[in-house]
XYZ file of C-alpha atoms in Angstrom:
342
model
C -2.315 30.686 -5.156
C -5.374 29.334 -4.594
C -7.209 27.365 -2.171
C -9.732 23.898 -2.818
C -11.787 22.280 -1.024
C -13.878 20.415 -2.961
C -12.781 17.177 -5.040
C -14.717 17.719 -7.837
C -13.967 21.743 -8.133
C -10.021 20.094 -7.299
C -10.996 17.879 -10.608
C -11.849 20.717 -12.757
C -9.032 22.613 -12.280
C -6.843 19.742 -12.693
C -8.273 18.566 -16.396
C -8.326 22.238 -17.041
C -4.529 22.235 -16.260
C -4.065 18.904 -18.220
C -5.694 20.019 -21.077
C -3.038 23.195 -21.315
C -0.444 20.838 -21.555
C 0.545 21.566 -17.781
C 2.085 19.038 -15.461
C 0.803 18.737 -12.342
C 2.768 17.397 -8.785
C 1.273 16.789 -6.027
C 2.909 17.102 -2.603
C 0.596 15.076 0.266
C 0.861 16.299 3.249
C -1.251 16.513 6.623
C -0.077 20.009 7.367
C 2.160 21.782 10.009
C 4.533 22.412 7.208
C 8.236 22.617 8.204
C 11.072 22.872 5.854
C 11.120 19.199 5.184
C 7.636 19.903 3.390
C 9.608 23.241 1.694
C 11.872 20.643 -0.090
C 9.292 18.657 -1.290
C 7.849 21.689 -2.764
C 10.750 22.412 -4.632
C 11.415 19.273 -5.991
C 8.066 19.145 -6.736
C 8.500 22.717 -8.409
C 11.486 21.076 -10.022
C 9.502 18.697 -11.950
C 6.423 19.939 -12.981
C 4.658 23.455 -14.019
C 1.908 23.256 -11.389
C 2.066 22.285 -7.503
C -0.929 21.145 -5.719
C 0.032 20.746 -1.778
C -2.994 18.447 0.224
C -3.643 19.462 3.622
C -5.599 16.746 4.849
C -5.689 15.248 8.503
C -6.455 11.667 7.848
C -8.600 10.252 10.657
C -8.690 6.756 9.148
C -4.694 5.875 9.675
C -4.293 6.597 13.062
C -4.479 4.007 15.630
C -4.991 6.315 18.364
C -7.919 9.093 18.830
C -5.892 10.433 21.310
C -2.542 11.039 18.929
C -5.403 12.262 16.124
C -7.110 15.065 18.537
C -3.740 16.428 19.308
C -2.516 16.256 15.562
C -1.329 20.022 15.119
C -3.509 21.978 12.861
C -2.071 25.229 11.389
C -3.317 25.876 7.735
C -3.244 29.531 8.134
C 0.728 29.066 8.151
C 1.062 26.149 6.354
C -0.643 28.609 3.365
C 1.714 31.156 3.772
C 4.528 29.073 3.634
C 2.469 27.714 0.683
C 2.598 30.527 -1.115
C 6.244 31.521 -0.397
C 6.918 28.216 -2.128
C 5.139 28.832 -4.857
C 2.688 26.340 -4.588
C 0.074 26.973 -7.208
C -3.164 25.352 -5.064
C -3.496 24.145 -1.698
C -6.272 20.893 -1.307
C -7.398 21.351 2.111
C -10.837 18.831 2.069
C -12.912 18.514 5.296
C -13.264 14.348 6.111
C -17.260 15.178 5.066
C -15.926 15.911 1.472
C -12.839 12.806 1.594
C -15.600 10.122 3.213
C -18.905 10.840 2.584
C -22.055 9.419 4.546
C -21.793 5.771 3.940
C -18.087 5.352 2.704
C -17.031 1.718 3.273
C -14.236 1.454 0.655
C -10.875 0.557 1.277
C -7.329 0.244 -0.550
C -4.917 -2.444 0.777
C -1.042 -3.624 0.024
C -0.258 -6.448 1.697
C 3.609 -7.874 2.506
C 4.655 -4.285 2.841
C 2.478 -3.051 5.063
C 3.010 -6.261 7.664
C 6.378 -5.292 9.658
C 7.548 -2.070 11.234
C 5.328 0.623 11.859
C 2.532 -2.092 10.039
C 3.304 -4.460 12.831
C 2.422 -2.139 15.847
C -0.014 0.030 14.290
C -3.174 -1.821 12.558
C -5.237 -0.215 9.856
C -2.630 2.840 9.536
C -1.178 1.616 5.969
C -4.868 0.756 4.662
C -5.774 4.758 5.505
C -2.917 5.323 3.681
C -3.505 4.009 0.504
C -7.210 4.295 0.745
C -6.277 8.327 1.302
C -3.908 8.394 -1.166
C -5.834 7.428 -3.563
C -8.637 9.590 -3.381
C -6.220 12.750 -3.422
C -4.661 10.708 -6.637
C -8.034 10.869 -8.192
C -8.799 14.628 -6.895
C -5.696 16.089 -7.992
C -4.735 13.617 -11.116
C -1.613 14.806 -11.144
C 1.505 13.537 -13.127
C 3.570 12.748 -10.559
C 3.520 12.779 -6.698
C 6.518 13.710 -4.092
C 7.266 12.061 -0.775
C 9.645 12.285 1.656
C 12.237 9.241 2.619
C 11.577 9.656 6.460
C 8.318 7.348 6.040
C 10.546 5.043 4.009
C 7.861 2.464 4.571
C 5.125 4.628 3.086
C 6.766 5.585 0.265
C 7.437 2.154 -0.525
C 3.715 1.088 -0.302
C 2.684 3.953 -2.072
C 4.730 3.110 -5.085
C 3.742 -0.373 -4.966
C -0.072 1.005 -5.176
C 0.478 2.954 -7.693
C 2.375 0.713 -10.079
C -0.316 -2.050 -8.943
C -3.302 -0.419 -10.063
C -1.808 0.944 -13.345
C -2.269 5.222 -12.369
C -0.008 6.124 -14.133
C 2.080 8.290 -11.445
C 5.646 8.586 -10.841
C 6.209 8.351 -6.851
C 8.965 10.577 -6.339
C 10.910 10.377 -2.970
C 13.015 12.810 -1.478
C 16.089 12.798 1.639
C 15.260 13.478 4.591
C 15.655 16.919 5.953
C 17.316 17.056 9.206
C 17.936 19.443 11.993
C 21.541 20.268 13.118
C 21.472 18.005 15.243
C 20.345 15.499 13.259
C 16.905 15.138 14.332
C 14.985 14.353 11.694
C 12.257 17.213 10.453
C 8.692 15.814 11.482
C 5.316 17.903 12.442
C 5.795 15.812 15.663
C 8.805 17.317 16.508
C 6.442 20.642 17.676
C 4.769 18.575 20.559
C 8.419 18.223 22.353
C 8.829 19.703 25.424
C 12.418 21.409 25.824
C 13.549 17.966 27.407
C 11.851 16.168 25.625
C 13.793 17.602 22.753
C 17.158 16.700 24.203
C 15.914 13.368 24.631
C 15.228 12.882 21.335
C 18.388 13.505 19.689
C 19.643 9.738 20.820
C 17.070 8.650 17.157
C 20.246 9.875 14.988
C 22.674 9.109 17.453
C 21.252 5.330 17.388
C 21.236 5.895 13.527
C 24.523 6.935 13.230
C 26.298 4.310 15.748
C 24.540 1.441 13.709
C 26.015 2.991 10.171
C 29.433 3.038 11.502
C 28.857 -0.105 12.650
C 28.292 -1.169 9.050
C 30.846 0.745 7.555
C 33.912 -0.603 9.774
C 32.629 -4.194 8.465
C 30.323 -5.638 10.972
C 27.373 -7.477 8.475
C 25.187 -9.512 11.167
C 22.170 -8.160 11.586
C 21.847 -8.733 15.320
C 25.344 -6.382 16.207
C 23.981 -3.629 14.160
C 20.476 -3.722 15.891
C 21.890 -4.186 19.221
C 24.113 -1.129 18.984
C 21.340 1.020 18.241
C 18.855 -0.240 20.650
C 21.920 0.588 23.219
C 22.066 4.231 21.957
C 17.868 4.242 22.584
C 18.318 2.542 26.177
C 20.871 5.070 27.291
C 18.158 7.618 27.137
C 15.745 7.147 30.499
C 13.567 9.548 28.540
C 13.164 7.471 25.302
C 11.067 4.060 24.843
C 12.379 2.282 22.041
C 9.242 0.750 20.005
C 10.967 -1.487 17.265
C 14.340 -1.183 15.630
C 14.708 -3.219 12.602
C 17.227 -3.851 9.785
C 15.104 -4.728 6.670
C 15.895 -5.155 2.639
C 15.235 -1.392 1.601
C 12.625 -2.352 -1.627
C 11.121 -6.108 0.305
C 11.072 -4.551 3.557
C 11.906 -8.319 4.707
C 14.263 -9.336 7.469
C 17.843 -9.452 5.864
C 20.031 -12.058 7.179
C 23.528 -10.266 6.480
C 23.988 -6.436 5.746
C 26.300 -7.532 2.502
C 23.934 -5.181 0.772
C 22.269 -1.779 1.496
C 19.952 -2.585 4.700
C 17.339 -0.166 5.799
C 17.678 0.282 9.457
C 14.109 1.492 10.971
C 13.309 2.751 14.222
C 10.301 4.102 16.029
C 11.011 5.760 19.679
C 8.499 7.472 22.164
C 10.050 10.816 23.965
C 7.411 12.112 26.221
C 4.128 10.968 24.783
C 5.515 11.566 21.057
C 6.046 8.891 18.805
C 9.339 9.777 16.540
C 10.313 7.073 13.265
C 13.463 7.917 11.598
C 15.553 5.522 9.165
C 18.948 5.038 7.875
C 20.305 3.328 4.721
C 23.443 1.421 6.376
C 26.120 0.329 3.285
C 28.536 -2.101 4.372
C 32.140 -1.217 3.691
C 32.035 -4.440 0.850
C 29.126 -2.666 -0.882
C 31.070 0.688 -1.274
C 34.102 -0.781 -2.678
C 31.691 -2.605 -4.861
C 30.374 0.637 -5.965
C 33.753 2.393 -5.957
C 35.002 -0.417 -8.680
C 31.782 -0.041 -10.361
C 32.185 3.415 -10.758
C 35.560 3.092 -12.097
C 34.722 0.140 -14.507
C 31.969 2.821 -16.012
C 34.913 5.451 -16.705
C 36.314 2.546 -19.286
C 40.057 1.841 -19.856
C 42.882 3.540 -19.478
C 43.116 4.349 -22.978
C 39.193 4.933 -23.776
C 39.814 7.704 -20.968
C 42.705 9.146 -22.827
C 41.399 9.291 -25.673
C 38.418 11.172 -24.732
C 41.152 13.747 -22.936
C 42.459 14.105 -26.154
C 39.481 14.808 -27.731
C 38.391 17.324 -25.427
C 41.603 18.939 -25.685
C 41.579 18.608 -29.291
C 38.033 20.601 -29.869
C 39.407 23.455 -27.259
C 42.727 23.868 -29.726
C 39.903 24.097 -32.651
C 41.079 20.726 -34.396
C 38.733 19.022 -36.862
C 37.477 15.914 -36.588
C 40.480 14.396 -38.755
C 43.402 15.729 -36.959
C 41.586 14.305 -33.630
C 42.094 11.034 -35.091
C 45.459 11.583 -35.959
C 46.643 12.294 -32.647
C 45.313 9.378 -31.578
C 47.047 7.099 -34.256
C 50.419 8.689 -33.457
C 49.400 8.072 -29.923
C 48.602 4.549 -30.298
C 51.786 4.211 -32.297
C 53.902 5.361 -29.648
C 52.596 2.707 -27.222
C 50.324 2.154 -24.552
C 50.156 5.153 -20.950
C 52.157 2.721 -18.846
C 55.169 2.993 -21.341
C 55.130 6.695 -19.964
C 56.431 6.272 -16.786
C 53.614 3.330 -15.417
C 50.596 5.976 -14.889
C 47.551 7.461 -17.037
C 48.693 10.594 -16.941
């Protein structure tokens, strides 16, 4: 493993790899790597022959030069966990070599960036994509992996990227949880020990509102409601926003008869935690249920390919397979055995 710091040397190496045939994923990440970051690697490792991890503390998406001073900073762990990962490079740029003396460029998505964490934090999606984009063109990699915690992120960054034509597949992964259900975040290090209690009412809220959904309640408002309960019944925990949005718009849904992204930002002593939860009303898995079944084809379609299996493990030819099924067919249809598809 090796480590860049330059984009241009980061360029060499990458049309170097390109021009071995090599694929190339990129994991971007800001550091303090925690197993959520480990899973990225491996699906990342899953997909392509080489692994570039970014380290890169972006000053230009947060709000607050408070919340960026305290960012933690660990790249002598994050590159041994690196390298236990098999990453193949780590890009860890200095913000002289990402914006250089007179920078003024930016890269902007608009309706997706407007609600949510958008809404209460100004400018963070533009450093985003502008960000983004400059590791894009550093690494030039094939495809890129993100995690579905920052739902909303991933979602702009696809748009970018199938906007201005790179080329790139956006990959996103679960979330990785803790057993408690707290979702895995670099954050989650600046928790006191109450702090951390606290903060388990973000899944709890989560979970209430997807039961909520499940057991058949679709208006918007309940779901919402019961979460933000969950949030209040925490004197340690301010709730910023909770939200129930259209998971690819990101707009305001007006009935949870469909997948609904539920999003939620909370503050637990100082730290701000976002977590998310695709809520699928109990319609919607039926839906899906009969869908799944309608894919499986008739009864007899599925019989027949029974047969056929069974067929090729008694050695039959491709002849006698059809026979069986003509004296099959001439004995009737499954339900004159008895009423089931046995």
């Amino acid at each position: 493993m090796q480590t860049i710091s330059e984009p241009r040397t980061m360029q060499a190496w990458a049309d170097a790899t390109r021009a071995r045939g090599e694929r190339i994923a990129l994991v971007p990440t800001m550091g303090a790597l925690h197993e959520g970051h480990v899973a990225l690697i491996a699906e990342a490792r899953r997909r392509a022959r080489r692994v570039v991890v970014s380290i890169f503390v972006n000053p230009i998406q947060f709000d607050r030069r408070d919340d960026f001073a305290r960012y933690p900073r660990t790249l002598e762990d994050d590159a041994a966990r690196c390298a236990a990962a098999g990453v193949d490079v780590i890009f860890a740029p200095s913000s002289e070599a990402i914006y250089p003396e007179g920078f003024q460029t930016a890269v902007e998505v608009a309706a997706l960036t407007e609600p949510l964490c958008g809404k209460v934090r100004p400018g963070h999606f533009r450093g985003v994509t502008t960000v983004v984009t400059k590791l894009f063109h550093a690494v030039r990699p094939h495809l890129a992996v993100f995690g579905e915690k920052d739902w909303q992120q991933l979602a702009v960054v696809r748009r970018m990227t199938a906007d201005l034509d790179f080329g790139i597949e956006i990959v996103g992964v679960p979330t990785v949880r803790e057993a408690d259900g707290l979702a895995l975040s670099s954050r989650n290090r600046r928790l006191g020990p109450e702090d951390r209690e606290a903060a388990r009412c973000v899944p709890r809220a989560l979970d209430a509102a997807a039961e909520m959904a499940a057991t058949g309640e679709t208006r918007p408002a309940m779901i919402v409601a019961r979460a933000r309960m969950e949030i209040a019944a925490e004197p340690r925990a301010q709730l910023e926003y909770a939200e129930l949005r259209d998971p690819e718009t990101l707009e305001e849904v007006e009935e949870a008869t469909a997948p609904a992204l539920l999003g939620v930002a909370v503050w637990v002593g100082g730290v701000r935690l976002i977590d998310n939860r695709l809520l699928v009303p109990v319609e919607a898995e039926r839906e899906s249920a009969r869908s799944a079944r309608a894919l499986d084809g008739p009864p007899e379609s599925r019989e027949a390919e029974r047969e056929s299996a069974r067929a090729g493990r008694r050695g039959l030819g491709a002849s006698e397979q059809r026979s069986a099924r003509s004296a099959r067919a001439a004995d009737g249809p499954p339900e004159s055995f008895g009423g089931q598809d046995r």
